[in-house]
Amino acid sequence: SSLSLTAVGGIGQTGRGDLDFTAGTVSVSNTGPGSVYLKSQAATTLTGATLGSAGSFTFVQTSGALAITGPVTAPGGSITIRAAGALTLTNAPLSAAQSLTVQAQSLTASGSNLTATAGPASLATQGALSLSANSGLTAGSGLTIASGGNLSLGAVSTTGTLDITVQGNLVTAAPALELQASYLRLMTTGTAGTSTSPILTRTGSMDVLAGGTAYIQEQNGLTVGRGGVDLNSAPGTQVVLNVNGT
């Protein structure tokens, strides 16, 4: 079954006033200034959501996998997506004027840029998190990434703090992609980068804690943060930090 929701003044309300539904596919269009609050009770595919000049988009899924296959746009507000199961983004950019929040069991994105133009962004998964090389992540005022499994990133950029926590290994989806921030805080229980594809950073200062072999290449000068660059030196591990600057 399919569900098409069209409104001019918003759909649902925050809290218990959200619109609950069960459908195989759903599309959303709200042309006016209101916000949209939806709750899916089963696995579904969101084919896209477009809001007017003001208002935020909140989508909560209580059971099953969630696939998003089209753009979700909030040109005057925020986007919040919480999925109980696996979340897949395919050619589905998420673009919010304010904050962007994504939570799921796992996340896989392809051809899907994630943007919080003026606000912070937060991505959190219980399992693996994977963004393809053509799935960039941009936030105007700070970015937090927490992966309960391995983490693969596209290009990442924020003018604020970039805070990354990985319960596994960290890689980038392509060798030339950079992590850009004014300050980088990185903690991973596994490895970071490889000898042939190090983690490229462009940041003023950083604090790093890695549980395994780490390859990090800073593209500018670097100031070590208060916590230093703290890397596990257990037998069999290796640390390589290159700085292309001073």
PDB file of C-alpha atoms in Angstrom:
ATOM      1  CA  SER A   1       0.000   0.000   0.000  1.00  0.00           C
ATOM      2  CA  SER A   2       1.070   3.591  -0.552  1.00  0.00           C
ATOM      3  CA  LEU A   3       0.313   6.783   1.333  1.00  0.00           C
ATOM      4  CA  SER A   4       0.604  10.315  -0.053  1.00  0.00           C
ATOM      5  CA  LEU A   5       0.354  13.159   2.455  1.00  0.00           C
ATOM      6  CA  THR A   6      -0.234  16.714   1.239  1.00  0.00           C
ATOM      7  CA  ALA A   7      -0.918  19.741   3.427  1.00  0.00           C
ATOM      8  CA  VAL A   8      -0.427  23.499   3.663  1.00  0.00           C
ATOM      9  CA  GLY A   9      -0.309  24.029   7.443  1.00  0.00           C
ATOM     10  CA  GLY A  10       1.575  21.046   8.799  1.00  0.00           C
ATOM     11  CA  ILE A  11       0.833  17.392   9.592  1.00  0.00           C
ATOM     12  CA  GLY A  12       0.499  16.046  13.108  1.00  0.00           C
ATOM     13  CA  GLN A  13       1.857  17.568  16.296  1.00  0.00           C
ATOM     14  CA  THR A  14       4.864  17.018  18.503  1.00  0.00           C
ATOM     15  CA  GLY A  15       4.693  14.324  21.190  1.00  0.00           C
ATOM     16  CA  ARG A  16       1.575  12.153  21.169  1.00  0.00           C
ATOM     17  CA  GLY A  17       0.001  14.224  18.451  1.00  0.00           C
ATOM     18  CA  ASP A  18       2.102  12.742  15.640  1.00  0.00           C
ATOM     19  CA  LEU A  19       0.374  10.992  12.746  1.00  0.00           C
ATOM     20  CA  ASP A  20       0.708   7.196  13.088  1.00  0.00           C
ATOM     21  CA  PHE A  21       0.522   5.103   9.930  1.00  0.00           C
ATOM     22  CA  THR A  22       1.329   1.746   8.363  1.00  0.00           C
ATOM     23  CA  ALA A  23       2.094   1.746   4.642  1.00  0.00           C
ATOM     24  CA  GLY A  24       4.565   0.238   2.207  1.00  0.00           C
ATOM     25  CA  THR A  25       5.542   3.636   0.804  1.00  0.00           C
ATOM     26  CA  VAL A  26       4.874   7.192   1.901  1.00  0.00           C
ATOM     27  CA  SER A  27       5.495  10.623   0.375  1.00  0.00           C
ATOM     28  CA  VAL A  28       5.083  13.987   2.072  1.00  0.00           C
ATOM     29  CA  SER A  29       4.499  17.529   0.843  1.00  0.00           C
ATOM     30  CA  ASN A  30       3.699  20.472   3.071  1.00  0.00           C
ATOM     31  CA  THR A  31       3.687  23.752   1.174  1.00  0.00           C
ATOM     32  CA  GLY A  32       2.875  26.046   4.096  1.00  0.00           C
ATOM     33  CA  PRO A  33       4.770  27.110   7.231  1.00  0.00           C
ATOM     34  CA  GLY A  34       3.824  24.170   9.494  1.00  0.00           C
ATOM     35  CA  SER A  35       5.876  21.225  10.710  1.00  0.00           C
ATOM     36  CA  VAL A  36       5.405  17.494   9.988  1.00  0.00           C
ATOM     37  CA  TYR A  37       5.377  14.785  12.696  1.00  0.00           C
ATOM     38  CA  LEU A  38       5.042  11.181  11.492  1.00  0.00           C
ATOM     39  CA  LYS A  39       5.347   7.768  13.123  1.00  0.00           C
ATOM     40  CA  SER A  40       5.548   4.558  11.099  1.00  0.00           C
ATOM     41  CA  GLN A  41       4.489   1.343  12.844  1.00  0.00           C
ATOM     42  CA  ALA A  42       6.200  -0.995  10.345  1.00  0.00           C
ATOM     43  CA  ALA A  43       8.879  -1.186   7.668  1.00  0.00           C
ATOM     44  CA  THR A  44       8.338   1.433   4.995  1.00  0.00           C
ATOM     45  CA  THR A  45       9.907   3.445   2.190  1.00  0.00           C
ATOM     46  CA  LEU A  46       9.846   7.227   2.332  1.00  0.00           C
ATOM     47  CA  THR A  47      10.014   8.404  -1.278  1.00  0.00           C
ATOM     48  CA  GLY A  48      10.602  12.030  -0.330  1.00  0.00           C
ATOM     49  CA  ALA A  49       9.431  14.916   1.833  1.00  0.00           C
ATOM     50  CA  THR A  50       9.304  18.610   1.023  1.00  0.00           C
ATOM     51  CA  LEU A  51       8.403  21.370   3.451  1.00  0.00           C
ATOM     52  CA  GLY A  52       7.625  25.027   2.945  1.00  0.00           C
ATOM     53  CA  SER A  53       9.724  28.004   3.969  1.00  0.00           C
ATOM     54  CA  ALA A  54       9.230  27.304   7.704  1.00  0.00           C
ATOM     55  CA  GLY A  55       8.695  24.170   9.751  1.00  0.00           C
ATOM     56  CA  SER A  56      10.544  21.010  10.742  1.00  0.00           C
ATOM     57  CA  PHE A  57      10.271  17.346   9.740  1.00  0.00           C
ATOM     58  CA  THR A  58      10.197  14.518  12.303  1.00  0.00           C
ATOM     59  CA  PHE A  59       9.931  10.871  11.259  1.00  0.00           C
ATOM     60  CA  VAL A  60       9.956   8.066  13.839  1.00  0.00           C
ATOM     61  CA  GLN A  61       9.839   4.380  12.940  1.00  0.00           C
ATOM     62  CA  THR A  62       8.994   1.982  15.744  1.00  0.00           C
ATOM     63  CA  SER A  63       9.583  -1.327  13.921  1.00  0.00           C
ATOM     64  CA  GLY A  64      11.281  -2.668  10.807  1.00  0.00           C
ATOM     65  CA  ALA A  65      13.659  -1.184   8.269  1.00  0.00           C
ATOM     66  CA  LEU A  66      13.354   2.293   6.814  1.00  0.00           C
ATOM     67  CA  ALA A  67      14.405   3.139   3.260  1.00  0.00           C
ATOM     68  CA  ILE A  68      14.499   6.725   2.015  1.00  0.00           C
ATOM     69  CA  THR A  69      14.692   7.019  -1.761  1.00  0.00           C
ATOM     70  CA  GLY A  70      14.143  10.730  -2.396  1.00  0.00           C
ATOM     71  CA  PRO A  71      15.130  14.147  -1.027  1.00  0.00           C
ATOM     72  CA  VAL A  72      13.954  15.293   2.395  1.00  0.00           C
ATOM     73  CA  THR A  73      14.078  19.081   2.599  1.00  0.00           C
ATOM     74  CA  ALA A  74      13.301  21.506   5.433  1.00  0.00           C
ATOM     75  CA  PRO A  75      14.398  24.910   4.086  1.00  0.00           C
ATOM     76  CA  GLY A  76      13.354  26.756   7.246  1.00  0.00           C
ATOM     77  CA  GLY A  77      13.639  24.183  10.026  1.00  0.00           C
ATOM     78  CA  SER A  78      15.181  20.964  11.290  1.00  0.00           C
ATOM     79  CA  ILE A  79      15.081  17.280  10.304  1.00  0.00           C
ATOM     80  CA  THR A  80      14.873  14.410  12.798  1.00  0.00           C
ATOM     81  CA  ILE A  81      14.797  10.760  11.705  1.00  0.00           C
ATOM     82  CA  ARG A  82      14.738   7.883  14.196  1.00  0.00           C
ATOM     83  CA  ALA A  83      14.566   4.313  12.896  1.00  0.00           C
ATOM     84  CA  ALA A  84      14.299   1.220  15.084  1.00  0.00           C
ATOM     85  CA  GLY A  85      15.927  -0.931  12.401  1.00  0.00           C
ATOM     86  CA  ALA A  86      18.289  -0.461   9.473  1.00  0.00           C
ATOM     87  CA  LEU A  87      18.142   2.893   7.675  1.00  0.00           C
ATOM     88  CA  THR A  88      19.092   3.095   3.999  1.00  0.00           C
ATOM     89  CA  LEU A  89      19.446   6.348   2.052  1.00  0.00           C
ATOM     90  CA  THR A  90      19.604   6.003  -1.729  1.00  0.00           C
ATOM     91  CA  ASN A  91      19.788   9.221  -3.754  1.00  0.00           C
ATOM     92  CA  ALA A  92      18.089  10.795  -0.748  1.00  0.00           C
ATOM     93  CA  PRO A  93      19.817  13.997   0.374  1.00  0.00           C
ATOM     94  CA  LEU A  94      18.683  15.296   3.762  1.00  0.00           C
ATOM     95  CA  SER A  95      18.839  19.094   3.862  1.00  0.00           C
ATOM     96  CA  ALA A  96      17.848  21.181   6.889  1.00  0.00           C
ATOM     97  CA  ALA A  97      18.280  24.885   7.480  1.00  0.00           C
ATOM     98  CA  GLN A  98      18.737  24.261  11.196  1.00  0.00           C
ATOM     99  CA  SER A  99      19.676  20.977  12.921  1.00  0.00           C
ATOM    100  CA  LEU A 100      19.868  17.436  11.518  1.00  0.00           C
ATOM    101  CA  THR A 101      19.460  14.370  13.753  1.00  0.00           C
ATOM    102  CA  VAL A 102      19.613  10.768  12.489  1.00  0.00           C
ATOM    103  CA  GLN A 103      19.402   7.691  14.721  1.00  0.00           C
ATOM    104  CA  ALA A 104      19.118   4.061  13.573  1.00  0.00           C
ATOM    105  CA  GLN A 105      20.224   0.503  14.222  1.00  0.00           C
ATOM    106  CA  SER A 106      22.536   0.892  11.230  1.00  0.00           C
ATOM    107  CA  LEU A 107      22.907   3.439   8.453  1.00  0.00           C
ATOM    108  CA  THR A 108      23.963   3.053   4.817  1.00  0.00           C
ATOM    109  CA  ALA A 109      23.915   6.062   2.478  1.00  0.00           C
ATOM    110  CA  SER A 110      24.648   6.345  -1.239  1.00  0.00           C
ATOM    111  CA  GLY A 111      24.293   9.493  -3.319  1.00  0.00           C
ATOM    112  CA  SER A 112      22.841  11.246  -0.278  1.00  0.00           C
ATOM    113  CA  ASN A 113      24.430  14.408   1.086  1.00  0.00           C
ATOM    114  CA  LEU A 114      23.464  15.232   4.679  1.00  0.00           C
ATOM    115  CA  THR A 115      23.328  18.952   5.480  1.00  0.00           C
ATOM    116  CA  ALA A 116      22.510  21.140   8.474  1.00  0.00           C
ATOM    117  CA  THR A 117      23.150  24.591   7.040  1.00  0.00           C
ATOM    118  CA  ALA A 118      23.119  26.747  10.154  1.00  0.00           C
ATOM    119  CA  GLY A 119      22.797  24.250  12.992  1.00  0.00           C
ATOM    120  CA  PRO A 120      24.453  21.143  14.403  1.00  0.00           C
ATOM    121  CA  ALA A 121      24.203  17.615  13.008  1.00  0.00           C
ATOM    122  CA  SER A 122      24.165  14.310  14.873  1.00  0.00           C
ATOM    123  CA  LEU A 123      24.402  10.754  13.505  1.00  0.00           C
ATOM    124  CA  ALA A 124      24.148   7.783  15.861  1.00  0.00           C
ATOM    125  CA  THR A 125      23.873   4.052  15.159  1.00  0.00           C
ATOM    126  CA  GLN A 126      23.959   0.945  17.319  1.00  0.00           C
ATOM    127  CA  GLY A 127      25.731  -0.938  14.528  1.00  0.00           C
ATOM    128  CA  ALA A 128      27.755   0.015  11.459  1.00  0.00           C
ATOM    129  CA  LEU A 129      27.510   3.402   9.768  1.00  0.00           C
ATOM    130  CA  SER A 130      28.542   3.764   6.135  1.00  0.00           C
ATOM    131  CA  LEU A 131      28.438   6.882   3.947  1.00  0.00           C
ATOM    132  CA  SER A 132      29.562   6.495   0.338  1.00  0.00           C
ATOM    133  CA  ALA A 133      32.094   8.741  -1.367  1.00  0.00           C
ATOM    134  CA  ASN A 134      29.210  10.751  -2.868  1.00  0.00           C
ATOM    135  CA  SER A 135      27.444  11.155   0.476  1.00  0.00           C
ATOM    136  CA  GLY A 136      28.990  14.154   2.181  1.00  0.00           C
ATOM    137  CA  LEU A 137      28.172  15.432   5.662  1.00  0.00           C
ATOM    138  CA  THR A 138      28.071  19.172   6.429  1.00  0.00           C
ATOM    139  CA  ALA A 139      27.047  21.074   9.566  1.00  0.00           C
ATOM    140  CA  GLY A 140      27.133  24.773  10.338  1.00  0.00           C
ATOM    141  CA  SER A 141      27.766  24.581  14.075  1.00  0.00           C
ATOM    142  CA  GLY A 142      29.233  21.287  15.180  1.00  0.00           C
ATOM    143  CA  LEU A 143      28.906  17.652  14.198  1.00  0.00           C
ATOM    144  CA  THR A 144      28.675  14.469  16.286  1.00  0.00           C
ATOM    145  CA  ILE A 145      29.044  10.945  14.868  1.00  0.00           C
ATOM    146  CA  ALA A 146      28.665   7.880  17.089  1.00  0.00           C
ATOM    147  CA  SER A 147      28.913   4.439  15.465  1.00  0.00           C
ATOM    148  CA  GLY A 148      28.373   1.220  17.398  1.00  0.00           C
ATOM    149  CA  GLY A 149      30.233  -0.667  14.656  1.00  0.00           C
ATOM    150  CA  ASN A 150      32.670   0.116  11.856  1.00  0.00           C
ATOM    151  CA  LEU A 151      32.462   3.620  10.371  1.00  0.00           C
ATOM    152  CA  SER A 152      33.031   4.657   6.759  1.00  0.00           C
ATOM    153  CA  LEU A 153      32.754   8.353   5.908  1.00  0.00           C
ATOM    154  CA  GLY A 154      32.470  10.533   2.850  1.00  0.00           C
ATOM    155  CA  ALA A 155      33.706  14.131   2.998  1.00  0.00           C
ATOM    156  CA  VAL A 156      32.871  15.772   6.346  1.00  0.00           C
ATOM    157  CA  SER A 157      32.862  19.499   7.061  1.00  0.00           C
ATOM    158  CA  THR A 158      31.868  21.748   9.963  1.00  0.00           C
ATOM    159  CA  THR A 159      33.012  25.148  11.167  1.00  0.00           C
ATOM    160  CA  GLY A 160      32.686  23.901  14.748  1.00  0.00           C
ATOM    161  CA  THR A 161      33.745  20.763  16.605  1.00  0.00           C
ATOM    162  CA  LEU A 162      33.763  17.367  14.910  1.00  0.00           C
ATOM    163  CA  ASP A 163      33.258  14.643  17.523  1.00  0.00           C
ATOM    164  CA  ILE A 164      33.624  11.037  16.279  1.00  0.00           C
ATOM    165  CA  THR A 165      33.239   7.895  18.392  1.00  0.00           C
ATOM    166  CA  VAL A 166      33.658   4.472  16.761  1.00  0.00           C
ATOM    167  CA  GLN A 167      33.210   1.031  18.297  1.00  0.00           C
ATOM    168  CA  GLY A 168      35.274  -0.518  15.531  1.00  0.00           C
ATOM    169  CA  ASN A 169      37.403   0.689  12.616  1.00  0.00           C
ATOM    170  CA  LEU A 170      37.314   4.077  10.860  1.00  0.00           C
ATOM    171  CA  VAL A 171      37.937   4.558   7.127  1.00  0.00           C
ATOM    172  CA  THR A 172      36.985   7.058   4.456  1.00  0.00           C
ATOM    173  CA  ALA A 173      35.104   5.900   1.382  1.00  0.00           C
ATOM    174  CA  ALA A 174      37.740   7.289  -1.014  1.00  0.00           C
ATOM    175  CA  PRO A 175      41.403   8.320  -0.539  1.00  0.00           C
ATOM    176  CA  ALA A 176      40.995  12.073  -1.247  1.00  0.00           C
ATOM    177  CA  LEU A 177      38.125  12.739   1.165  1.00  0.00           C
ATOM    178  CA  GLU A 178      38.812  15.018   4.134  1.00  0.00           C
ATOM    179  CA  LEU A 179      37.461  15.546   7.629  1.00  0.00           C
ATOM    180  CA  GLN A 180      37.329  19.323   8.099  1.00  0.00           C
ATOM    181  CA  ALA A 181      36.627  21.097  11.393  1.00  0.00           C
ATOM    182  CA  SER A 182      37.991  23.761  13.695  1.00  0.00           C
ATOM    183  CA  TYR A 183      38.561  21.037  16.311  1.00  0.00           C
ATOM    184  CA  LEU A 184      38.537  17.241  15.912  1.00  0.00           C
ATOM    185  CA  ARG A 185      37.891  14.814  18.749  1.00  0.00           C
ATOM    186  CA  LEU A 186      38.320  11.206  17.556  1.00  0.00           C
ATOM    187  CA  MET A 187      37.992   8.021  19.574  1.00  0.00           C
ATOM    188  CA  THR A 188      37.979   4.578  17.986  1.00  0.00           C
ATOM    189  CA  THR A 189      38.375   1.146  19.577  1.00  0.00           C
ATOM    190  CA  GLY A 190      39.885  -0.222  16.369  1.00  0.00           C
ATOM    191  CA  THR A 191      42.034   1.124  13.550  1.00  0.00           C
ATOM    192  CA  ALA A 192      41.866   4.500  11.798  1.00  0.00           C
ATOM    193  CA  GLY A 193      42.724   4.625   8.109  1.00  0.00           C
ATOM    194  CA  THR A 194      45.267   2.455   6.338  1.00  0.00           C
ATOM    195  CA  SER A 195      48.836   2.887   5.119  1.00  0.00           C
ATOM    196  CA  THR A 196      47.592   3.523   1.562  1.00  0.00           C
ATOM    197  CA  SER A 197      44.497   5.529   2.539  1.00  0.00           C
ATOM    198  CA  PRO A 198      45.117   7.517   5.733  1.00  0.00           C
ATOM    199  CA  ILE A 199      42.423   9.626   7.382  1.00  0.00           C
ATOM    200  CA  LEU A 200      42.897  13.086   5.864  1.00  0.00           C
ATOM    201  CA  THR A 201      42.117  15.913   8.282  1.00  0.00           C
ATOM    202  CA  ARG A 202      42.006  19.681   7.928  1.00  0.00           C
ATOM    203  CA  THR A 203      41.624  21.019  11.437  1.00  0.00           C
ATOM    204  CA  GLY A 204      43.192  23.562  13.765  1.00  0.00           C
ATOM    205  CA  SER A 205      43.559  21.160  16.687  1.00  0.00           C
ATOM    206  CA  MET A 206      42.713  17.571  17.579  1.00  0.00           C
ATOM    207  CA  ASP A 207      42.503  15.004  20.352  1.00  0.00           C
ATOM    208  CA  VAL A 208      42.819  11.391  19.191  1.00  0.00           C
ATOM    209  CA  LEU A 209      42.512   8.066  20.991  1.00  0.00           C
ATOM    210  CA  ALA A 210      42.836   4.938  18.855  1.00  0.00           C
ATOM    211  CA  GLY A 211      42.832   1.341  20.028  1.00  0.00           C
ATOM    212  CA  GLY A 212      44.719  -0.003  17.027  1.00  0.00           C
ATOM    213  CA  THR A 213      46.923   1.031  14.132  1.00  0.00           C
ATOM    214  CA  ALA A 214      46.163   4.613  13.102  1.00  0.00           C
ATOM    215  CA  TYR A 215      47.140   6.550   9.978  1.00  0.00           C
ATOM    216  CA  ILE A 216      46.196  10.247  10.097  1.00  0.00           C
ATOM    217  CA  GLN A 217      47.413  12.943   7.709  1.00  0.00           C
ATOM    218  CA  GLU A 218      46.740  16.580   8.634  1.00  0.00           C
ATOM    219  CA  GLN A 219      46.572  18.886   5.604  1.00  0.00           C
ATOM    220  CA  ASN A 220      47.390  22.112   7.497  1.00  0.00           C
ATOM    221  CA  GLY A 221      49.311  23.112  10.602  1.00  0.00           C
ATOM    222  CA  LEU A 222      48.201  21.405  13.805  1.00  0.00           C
ATOM    223  CA  THR A 223      47.779  22.424  17.435  1.00  0.00           C
ATOM    224  CA  VAL A 224      47.514  19.477  19.817  1.00  0.00           C
ATOM    225  CA  GLY A 225      44.461  19.728  22.086  1.00  0.00           C
ATOM    226  CA  ARG A 226      44.385  19.541  25.885  1.00  0.00           C
ATOM    227  CA  GLY A 227      44.075  15.748  25.801  1.00  0.00           C
ATOM    228  CA  GLY A 228      47.015  15.426  23.412  1.00  0.00           C
ATOM    229  CA  VAL A 229      47.240  12.862  20.675  1.00  0.00           C
ATOM    230  CA  ASP A 230      46.798   9.693  22.714  1.00  0.00           C
ATOM    231  CA  LEU A 231      47.231   6.549  20.655  1.00  0.00           C
ATOM    232  CA  ASN A 232      47.325   2.968  21.846  1.00  0.00           C
ATOM    233  CA  SER A 233      50.846   1.585  21.685  1.00  0.00           C
ATOM    234  CA  ALA A 234      50.022  -2.041  22.422  1.00  0.00           C
ATOM    235  CA  PRO A 235      52.271  -4.661  20.812  1.00  0.00           C
ATOM    236  CA  GLY A 236      51.561  -5.038  17.108  1.00  0.00           C
ATOM    237  CA  THR A 237      50.038  -1.586  16.637  1.00  0.00           C
ATOM    238  CA  GLN A 238      51.498   1.368  14.779  1.00  0.00           C
ATOM    239  CA  VAL A 239      50.832   5.088  14.809  1.00  0.00           C
ATOM    240  CA  VAL A 240      51.569   7.361  11.842  1.00  0.00           C
ATOM    241  CA  LEU A 241      50.684  11.086  12.070  1.00  0.00           C
ATOM    242  CA  ASN A 242      51.800  13.284   9.182  1.00  0.00           C
ATOM    243  CA  VAL A 243      51.368  17.070   9.256  1.00  0.00           C
ATOM    244  CA  ASN A 244      51.500  19.029   6.009  1.00  0.00           C
ATOM    245  CA  GLY A 245      52.249  22.308   7.769  1.00  0.00           C
ATOM    246  CA  THR A 246      53.535  23.506  11.111  1.00  0.00           C
TER     247      THR A 246
END
